[in-house]
Amino acid sequence: MSEFPELRLRRLRRNEALRALVRETRVDVGDLIYPLFVVEGTKKKQPIASMPGQYRFSSDLLSKEAESIARLGIPAIILFGIPQRKDEVGSQAYHPRGVIQQAIKAIKKATPELLLITDVCLCEYTSHGHCGVVVDGDVDNDKTLKLLSRTALSHAQAGADMVAPSDMMDGRVKAIREALDGDGFQNTPIMAYAAKYASAFYGPFREAAESTPQFGDRCSYQMDPPNSREALREVEQDIAEGADIVMVKPALPYLDVIRKVRDSFNYPLAAYSVSGEYAMVKAAAQQGWLDEKRIVVEMLTAIKRAGADIIITYYAREAARWLAVD
Ligand code: PBG
């Protein structure tokens, strides 16, 4: 057994070439998914105050944005729709000419090679802001499933390459799989937001998507932050129902959950570095309090080191450049 002074761990850190040779984790632009918000109308590019550098685009401008994202080597985007009209049952979520369905068509036409994933949820489309149908003040699980599967199917019909349910209803993956298979979309994968926590880190997103619940909170369907064994049960359930990719969300405060899921399941694992994670770093960087580029690369690396294969991040665009020169 070698010991100090023969053993010197610093030997392999002496220069960048050595460090690169023994580096255990690398983030590649090909691991990233960029989240984007789409609004109705044309020629719109509205800055999101709570997320500096992010915008709500109308689909004409979003198609151009998508082309430049694809040119950076980012393989996929995930799309969130913000409709003009909201109602009790979120009917614009599954309208064949809804905001998202039109955006899918426009983007697919402009950039067919870019993988287009859609977030499947009702909260941006309901007047009460909850992720499902509200009955007697509570989100009704089984009634919501029908609307979610209609929504997912309408996305696939419009041309989405993958659907990503984020509602946290029980049974939604199965319901969506059946709806897709029943209409000839056997090859459309499902990326399930499997372990999605009721997190304050979604605050900036809710401002961006205008999806803050009008009463109560999401604690009766999203997971309780202190629980990690339960996350494994959520992942297990989604895999049993047919998920192709599973997700942990948020990412940075839940690295332990990412590691547990990675160690327990042999499925591709995505981690969503959410709006609050982005906003914290942006705000501090704007104050000059930290080195944004180094922080972001370190964060993304940590998320991969914890076990994620795929990272959904609002920093995808900037990271594509930073990772290329590093
Ligand atoms: C929709 C949804 C949310 C996020 C992704 N899909 C918001 C929420 O659950 O309140 C959050 C994404 C982010 O914060 O970046 N249900």
CSV table of C-alpha atoms and ligand atoms in Angstrom, one decimal:
chain,number,residue,atom,x,y,z
A,1,MET,CA,0.0,0.0,0.0
A,2,SER,CA,1.3,3.3,-1.0
A,3,GLU,CA,1.3,6.1,1.5
A,4,PHE,CA,2.6,9.6,1.8
A,5,PRO,CA,5.3,10.6,0.9
A,6,GLU,CA,5.3,8.1,-2.0
A,7,LEU,CA,1.6,8.7,-2.5
A,8,ARG,CA,0.8,12.2,-3.7
A,9,LEU,CA,-2.6,12.9,-5.1
A,10,ARG,CA,-1.5,16.3,-6.3
A,11,ARG,CA,0.7,14.6,-8.9
A,12,LEU,CA,-2.2,14.3,-11.3
A,13,ARG,CA,-3.4,17.8,-10.8
A,14,ARG,CA,-0.2,19.5,-12.0
A,15,ASN,CA,-1.4,20.8,-15.3
A,16,GLU,CA,-4.5,21.0,-17.4
A,17,ALA,CA,-3.5,18.2,-19.7
A,18,LEU,CA,-3.2,15.8,-16.7
A,19,ARG,CA,-6.4,17.0,-15.2
A,20,ALA,CA,-8.2,16.6,-18.4
A,21,LEU,CA,-6.8,13.0,-18.7
A,22,VAL,CA,-8.2,11.9,-15.3
A,23,ARG,CA,-11.4,14.0,-15.5
A,24,GLU,CA,-14.4,11.7,-14.5
A,25,THR,CA,-17.3,13.8,-15.6
A,26,ARG,CA,-17.8,15.9,-18.7
A,27,VAL,CA,-20.8,18.0,-19.8
A,28,ASP,CA,-21.4,18.0,-23.5
A,29,VAL,CA,-23.7,20.4,-25.4
A,30,GLY,CA,-25.4,17.2,-26.6
A,31,ASP,CA,-26.7,16.6,-23.0
A,32,LEU,CA,-28.7,19.8,-22.9
A,33,ILE,CA,-32.4,20.6,-23.4
A,34,TYR,CA,-33.4,24.3,-23.7
A,35,PRO,CA,-36.8,25.3,-22.2
A,36,LEU,CA,-38.8,27.9,-24.2
A,37,PHE,CA,-42.0,29.8,-23.7
A,38,VAL,CA,-44.5,30.5,-26.5
A,39,VAL,CA,-47.3,33.1,-26.7
A,40,GLU,CA,-50.0,33.8,-29.2
A,41,GLY,CA,-49.7,36.4,-32.0
A,42,THR,CA,-46.8,37.5,-34.1
A,43,LYS,CA,-43.5,39.4,-33.7
A,44,LYS,CA,-43.5,39.1,-30.0
A,45,LYS,CA,-40.4,38.8,-27.9
A,46,GLN,CA,-41.3,39.7,-24.3
A,47,PRO,CA,-38.5,39.7,-21.7
A,48,ILE,CA,-39.3,37.7,-18.6
A,49,ALA,CA,-38.5,40.0,-15.7
A,50,SER,CA,-37.8,37.2,-13.2
A,51,MET,CA,-35.5,35.4,-15.6
A,52,PRO,CA,-33.2,37.9,-17.3
A,53,GLY,CA,-32.1,36.8,-20.7
A,54,GLN,CA,-35.2,34.6,-21.2
A,55,TYR,CA,-38.2,35.6,-23.4
A,56,ARG,CA,-41.7,34.7,-24.3
A,57,PHE,CA,-41.8,34.4,-28.1
A,58,SER,CA,-44.6,34.2,-30.6
A,59,SER,CA,-44.2,31.2,-32.8
A,60,ASP,CA,-42.8,33.1,-35.9
A,61,LEU,CA,-39.9,34.5,-33.8
A,62,LEU,CA,-39.6,31.2,-31.9
A,63,SER,CA,-38.9,29.3,-35.1
A,64,LYS,CA,-36.0,31.7,-35.8
A,65,GLU,CA,-34.8,31.2,-32.2
A,66,ALA,CA,-35.0,27.4,-32.6
A,67,GLU,CA,-32.8,27.6,-35.8
A,68,SER,CA,-30.1,29.4,-33.9
A,69,ILE,CA,-30.4,27.0,-31.0
A,70,ALA,CA,-30.0,24.0,-33.3
A,71,ARG,CA,-26.9,25.7,-34.9
A,72,LEU,CA,-25.3,25.8,-31.5
A,73,GLY,CA,-25.5,22.0,-31.3
A,74,ILE,CA,-28.2,21.9,-28.6
A,75,PRO,CA,-30.2,18.8,-29.6
A,76,ALA,CA,-33.6,19.5,-28.0
A,77,ILE,CA,-36.0,22.1,-26.7
A,78,ILE,CA,-38.9,21.8,-24.4
A,79,LEU,CA,-41.8,24.0,-25.1
A,80,PHE,CA,-44.3,25.7,-22.7
A,81,GLY,CA,-47.4,27.4,-24.1
A,82,ILE,CA,-49.1,30.4,-22.6
A,83,PRO,CA,-52.6,30.8,-24.1
A,84,GLN,CA,-54.5,34.1,-24.3
A,85,ARG,CA,-57.7,32.5,-22.9
A,86,LYS,CA,-57.7,30.3,-19.9
A,87,ASP,CA,-60.7,28.4,-18.5
A,88,GLU,CA,-61.7,25.9,-15.8
A,89,VAL,CA,-60.7,22.8,-17.8
A,90,GLY,CA,-57.7,24.2,-19.7
A,91,SER,CA,-59.3,23.6,-23.1
A,92,GLN,CA,-56.6,25.6,-25.0
A,93,ALA,CA,-54.1,22.9,-23.9
A,94,TYR,CA,-55.7,20.4,-26.3
A,95,HIS,CA,-57.2,22.6,-28.9
A,96,PRO,CA,-55.9,21.6,-32.4
A,97,ARG,CA,-55.0,25.2,-33.2
A,98,GLY,CA,-53.9,26.1,-29.6
A,99,VAL,CA,-50.8,28.2,-29.0
A,100,ILE,CA,-48.5,25.2,-28.6
A,101,GLN,CA,-49.9,23.1,-31.5
A,102,GLN,CA,-49.3,26.0,-33.9
A,103,ALA,CA,-45.8,26.6,-32.5
A,104,ILE,CA,-44.9,22.9,-32.9
A,105,LYS,CA,-45.9,23.1,-36.6
A,106,ALA,CA,-43.9,26.3,-37.2
A,107,ILE,CA,-40.8,25.1,-35.5
A,108,LYS,CA,-40.9,21.7,-37.1
A,109,LYS,CA,-41.1,23.3,-40.5
A,110,ALA,CA,-38.2,25.6,-39.8
A,111,THR,CA,-35.9,23.2,-38.0
A,112,PRO,CA,-37.0,19.6,-38.5
A,113,GLU,CA,-33.8,18.2,-37.0
A,114,LEU,CA,-34.2,19.9,-33.6
A,115,LEU,CA,-35.9,17.5,-31.2
A,116,LEU,CA,-39.1,19.1,-30.1
A,117,ILE,CA,-40.4,18.1,-26.6
A,118,THR,CA,-43.6,19.5,-25.2
A,119,ASP,CA,-44.4,20.0,-21.5
A,120,VAL,CA,-47.8,18.3,-20.9
A,121,CYS,CA,-49.7,20.0,-18.1
A,122,LEU,CA,-52.8,22.1,-17.6
A,123,CYS,CA,-51.6,24.8,-15.2
A,124,GLU,CA,-50.7,27.3,-17.9
A,125,TYR,CA,-54.2,26.8,-19.4
A,126,THR,CA,-56.5,26.7,-16.4
A,127,SER,CA,-58.1,29.9,-14.9
A,128,HIS,CA,-57.4,28.6,-11.4
A,129,GLY,CA,-53.7,27.7,-12.3
A,130,HIS,CA,-53.8,24.2,-11.0
A,131,CYS,CA,-52.4,21.3,-13.0
A,132,GLY,CA,-55.7,19.5,-13.4
A,133,VAL,CA,-59.5,19.7,-13.1
A,134,VAL,CA,-60.6,21.1,-9.7
A,135,VAL,CA,-63.6,19.4,-8.1
A,136,ASP,CA,-64.7,20.6,-4.6
A,137,GLY,CA,-61.5,22.5,-4.2
A,138,ASP,CA,-59.2,19.6,-5.0
A,139,VAL,CA,-57.5,18.5,-8.2
A,140,ASP,CA,-59.4,15.4,-9.4
A,141,ASN,CA,-56.8,12.9,-10.5
A,142,ASP,CA,-58.8,10.6,-12.7
A,143,LYS,CA,-60.8,13.4,-14.5
A,144,THR,CA,-57.5,15.1,-15.2
A,145,LEU,CA,-56.0,12.0,-16.9
A,146,LYS,CA,-58.4,12.3,-19.8
A,147,LEU,CA,-57.4,15.9,-20.5
A,148,LEU,CA,-53.7,15.2,-20.1
A,149,SER,CA,-53.9,12.3,-22.6
A,150,ARG,CA,-55.9,14.5,-25.0
A,151,THR,CA,-53.2,17.2,-24.7
A,152,ALA,CA,-50.3,14.8,-25.2
A,153,LEU,CA,-52.0,13.3,-28.3
A,154,SER,CA,-52.7,16.7,-29.8
A,155,HIS,CA,-49.0,17.6,-29.4
A,156,ALA,CA,-48.0,14.4,-31.1
A,157,GLN,CA,-50.5,15.1,-33.9
A,158,ALA,CA,-49.1,18.5,-34.4
A,159,GLY,CA,-45.6,17.0,-34.8
A,160,ALA,CA,-44.0,16.9,-31.3
A,161,ASP,CA,-41.1,14.4,-31.1
A,162,MET,CA,-41.6,13.6,-27.4
A,163,VAL,CA,-44.1,14.5,-24.7
A,164,ALA,CA,-43.2,15.3,-21.1
A,165,PRO,CA,-46.0,15.2,-18.5
A,166,SER,CA,-45.3,17.5,-15.5
A,167,ASP,CA,-48.6,17.4,-13.7
A,168,MET,CA,-47.8,14.6,-11.1
A,169,MET,CA,-51.2,12.9,-11.4
A,170,ASP,CA,-51.1,9.1,-10.7
A,171,GLY,CA,-51.6,7.1,-13.8
A,172,ARG,CA,-50.9,9.8,-16.3
A,173,VAL,CA,-48.0,8.0,-18.1
A,174,LYS,CA,-50.2,5.0,-18.7
A,175,ALA,CA,-53.1,7.1,-19.9
A,176,ILE,CA,-50.8,9.1,-22.2
A,177,ARG,CA,-49.1,5.9,-23.6
A,178,GLU,CA,-52.5,4.4,-24.3
A,179,ALA,CA,-53.7,7.5,-26.1
A,180,LEU,CA,-50.5,7.8,-28.2
A,181,ASP,CA,-50.5,4.1,-29.1
A,182,GLY,CA,-54.2,4.2,-29.9
A,183,ASP,CA,-53.5,6.8,-32.6
A,184,GLY,CA,-50.4,5.4,-34.2
A,185,PHE,CA,-47.8,7.2,-32.1
A,186,GLN,CA,-46.1,4.1,-30.8
A,187,ASN,CA,-42.7,5.7,-31.5
A,188,THR,CA,-43.3,8.9,-29.6
A,189,PRO,CA,-41.3,8.6,-26.3
A,190,ILE,CA,-42.5,9.9,-22.9
A,191,MET,CA,-40.2,11.8,-20.7
A,192,ALA,CA,-41.9,11.7,-17.3
A,193,TYR,CA,-41.4,14.4,-14.7
A,194,ALA,CA,-41.3,11.5,-12.2
A,195,ALA,CA,-39.9,13.0,-9.0
A,196,LYS,CA,-41.2,16.5,-9.2
A,197,TYR,CA,-41.1,18.4,-5.9
A,198,ALA,CA,-43.4,21.1,-4.6
A,199,SER,CA,-40.6,23.6,-4.8
A,200,ALA,CA,-40.2,27.3,-4.2
A,201,PHE,CA,-37.6,27.2,-7.0
A,202,TYR,CA,-40.4,27.3,-9.6
A,203,GLY,CA,-41.3,30.9,-8.6
A,204,PRO,CA,-39.7,32.7,-11.6
A,205,PHE,CA,-41.3,30.2,-14.0
A,206,ARG,CA,-44.8,30.8,-12.7
A,207,GLU,CA,-44.3,34.5,-13.5
A,208,ALA,CA,-43.0,33.6,-16.9
A,209,ALA,CA,-45.9,31.2,-17.6
A,210,GLU,CA,-48.6,33.0,-15.7
A,211,SER,CA,-49.4,29.8,-13.9
A,212,THR,CA,-49.4,30.6,-10.2
A,213,PRO,CA,-52.3,28.8,-8.5
A,214,GLN,CA,-55.1,31.2,-7.7
A,215,PHE,CA,-55.9,29.4,-4.5
A,216,GLY,CA,-54.0,26.9,-2.4
A,217,ASP,CA,-50.7,25.3,-3.6
A,218,ARG,CA,-49.5,22.2,-5.4
A,219,CYS,CA,-48.6,20.2,-2.3
A,220,SER,CA,-51.4,17.6,-2.8
A,221,TYR,CA,-49.8,16.4,-6.1
A,222,GLN,CA,-46.2,17.5,-6.2
A,223,MET,CA,-43.8,15.8,-3.9
A,224,ASP,CA,-42.9,16.8,-0.4
A,225,PRO,CA,-39.2,18.1,-0.5
A,226,PRO,CA,-38.0,16.1,2.6
A,227,ASN,CA,-38.7,12.8,0.9
A,228,SER,CA,-36.3,10.8,-1.2
A,229,ARG,CA,-37.4,7.2,-0.8
A,230,GLU,CA,-40.8,8.2,-2.1
A,231,ALA,CA,-39.0,9.6,-5.2
A,232,LEU,CA,-37.9,6.0,-6.0
A,233,ARG,CA,-41.5,4.9,-5.8
A,234,GLU,CA,-42.6,7.7,-8.1
A,235,VAL,CA,-39.9,6.7,-10.6
A,236,GLU,CA,-40.8,3.1,-10.3
A,237,GLN,CA,-44.5,3.9,-11.0
A,238,ASP,CA,-43.7,6.0,-14.1
A,239,ILE,CA,-41.4,3.3,-15.5
A,240,ALA,CA,-44.1,0.6,-14.9
A,241,GLU,CA,-46.6,2.8,-16.7
A,242,GLY,CA,-44.3,3.2,-19.7
A,243,ALA,CA,-42.0,6.2,-19.2
A,244,ASP,CA,-39.0,6.1,-21.6
A,245,ILE,CA,-37.0,8.8,-19.7
A,246,VAL,CA,-37.5,9.8,-16.1
A,247,MET,CA,-36.8,13.1,-14.5
A,248,VAL,CA,-35.9,14.6,-11.2
A,249,LYS,CA,-36.8,18.3,-10.6
A,250,PRO,CA,-35.4,20.7,-9.4
A,251,ALA,CA,-31.8,19.6,-9.9
A,252,LEU,CA,-29.2,21.4,-7.7
A,253,PRO,CA,-31.0,21.1,-4.4
A,254,TYR,CA,-31.9,17.4,-5.2
A,255,LEU,CA,-28.6,16.0,-6.3
A,256,ASP,CA,-29.0,13.2,-3.7
A,257,VAL,CA,-32.3,12.2,-5.3
A,258,ILE,CA,-30.6,12.2,-8.7
A,259,ARG,CA,-27.9,9.8,-7.4
A,260,LYS,CA,-30.5,7.5,-5.8
A,261,VAL,CA,-32.5,7.2,-8.9
A,262,ARG,CA,-29.4,6.7,-11.0
A,263,ASP,CA,-28.3,3.8,-8.7
A,264,SER,CA,-31.7,2.2,-8.7
A,265,PHE,CA,-32.9,2.3,-12.3
A,266,ASN,CA,-31.2,1.7,-15.7
A,267,TYR,CA,-33.3,4.3,-17.5
A,268,PRO,CA,-32.1,7.5,-19.1
A,269,LEU,CA,-32.3,10.2,-16.4
A,270,ALA,CA,-33.0,13.8,-16.9
A,271,ALA,CA,-32.6,16.6,-14.3
A,272,TYR,CA,-34.4,19.9,-14.6
A,273,SER,CA,-32.3,22.8,-13.4
A,274,VAL,CA,-35.3,25.1,-12.8
A,275,SER,CA,-36.1,28.8,-13.1
A,276,GLY,CA,-35.1,29.5,-9.5
A,277,GLU,CA,-31.7,28.0,-10.0
A,278,TYR,CA,-31.2,30.1,-13.1
A,279,ALA,CA,-32.5,33.3,-11.4
A,280,MET,CA,-30.3,32.9,-8.4
A,281,VAL,CA,-27.1,32.7,-10.5
A,282,LYS,CA,-28.2,35.4,-12.9
A,283,ALA,CA,-29.0,37.8,-10.1
A,284,ALA,CA,-25.7,37.2,-8.3
A,285,ALA,CA,-23.8,37.4,-11.6
A,286,GLN,CA,-25.4,40.7,-12.5
A,287,GLN,CA,-24.3,42.1,-9.1
A,288,GLY,CA,-20.7,40.9,-10.0
A,289,TRP,CA,-20.8,38.6,-7.0
A,290,LEU,CA,-19.8,35.5,-8.8
A,291,ASP,CA,-18.2,34.3,-12.0
A,292,GLU,CA,-21.2,33.2,-14.0
A,293,LYS,CA,-19.5,31.0,-16.6
A,294,ARG,CA,-17.5,29.1,-14.0
A,295,ILE,CA,-20.5,28.7,-11.7
A,296,VAL,CA,-22.7,27.4,-14.5
A,297,VAL,CA,-20.2,24.9,-15.8
A,298,GLU,CA,-19.6,23.7,-12.2
A,299,MET,CA,-23.3,23.4,-11.6
A,300,LEU,CA,-24.0,21.4,-14.8
A,301,THR,CA,-21.0,19.2,-14.0
A,302,ALA,CA,-22.3,18.5,-10.5
A,303,ILE,CA,-25.7,17.5,-11.9
A,304,LYS,CA,-24.0,15.1,-14.3
A,305,ARG,CA,-21.7,13.8,-11.6
A,306,ALA,CA,-24.8,13.1,-9.4
A,307,GLY,CA,-26.0,10.8,-12.2
A,308,ALA,CA,-28.1,12.7,-14.7
A,309,ASP,CA,-27.7,11.9,-18.4
A,310,ILE,CA,-29.7,14.9,-19.6
A,311,ILE,CA,-29.9,18.4,-18.2
A,312,ILE,CA,-32.8,20.8,-18.9
A,313,THR,CA,-31.4,24.3,-18.4
A,314,TYR,CA,-32.2,27.9,-19.2
A,315,TYR,CA,-28.4,28.3,-19.5
A,316,ALA,CA,-28.3,25.9,-22.5
A,317,ARG,CA,-27.6,28.6,-25.0
A,318,GLU,CA,-24.7,30.2,-23.0
A,319,ALA,CA,-23.4,26.9,-21.9
A,320,ALA,CA,-23.1,25.7,-25.5
A,321,ARG,CA,-20.6,28.4,-26.0
A,322,TRP,CA,-18.8,28.1,-22.7
A,323,LEU,CA,-18.5,24.3,-23.0
A,324,ALA,CA,-17.1,24.6,-26.5
A,325,VAL,CA,-14.2,26.8,-25.5
A,326,ASP,CA,-13.4,25.0,-22.3
B,1,PBG,C1,-45.8,22.9,-15.1
B,1,PBG,C2,-44.4,23.1,-14.9
B,1,PBG,C3,-43.7,23.9,-13.9
B,1,PBG,C4,-42.4,23.8,-14.2
B,1,PBG,C5,-42.2,23.0,-15.3
B,1,PBG,N1,-43.5,22.5,-15.7
B,1,PBG,C6,-44.3,24.8,-12.9
B,1,PBG,C7,-44.9,24.2,-11.7
B,1,PBG,O1,-45.0,23.0,-11.5
B,1,PBG,O2,-45.4,25.1,-10.9
B,1,PBG,C8,-41.3,24.6,-13.5
B,1,PBG,C9,-40.1,24.9,-14.3
B,1,PBG,C10,-39.2,25.9,-13.8
B,1,PBG,O3,-39.3,26.4,-12.6
B,1,PBG,O4,-38.2,26.2,-14.5
B,1,PBG,N2,-46.5,22.2,-14.2
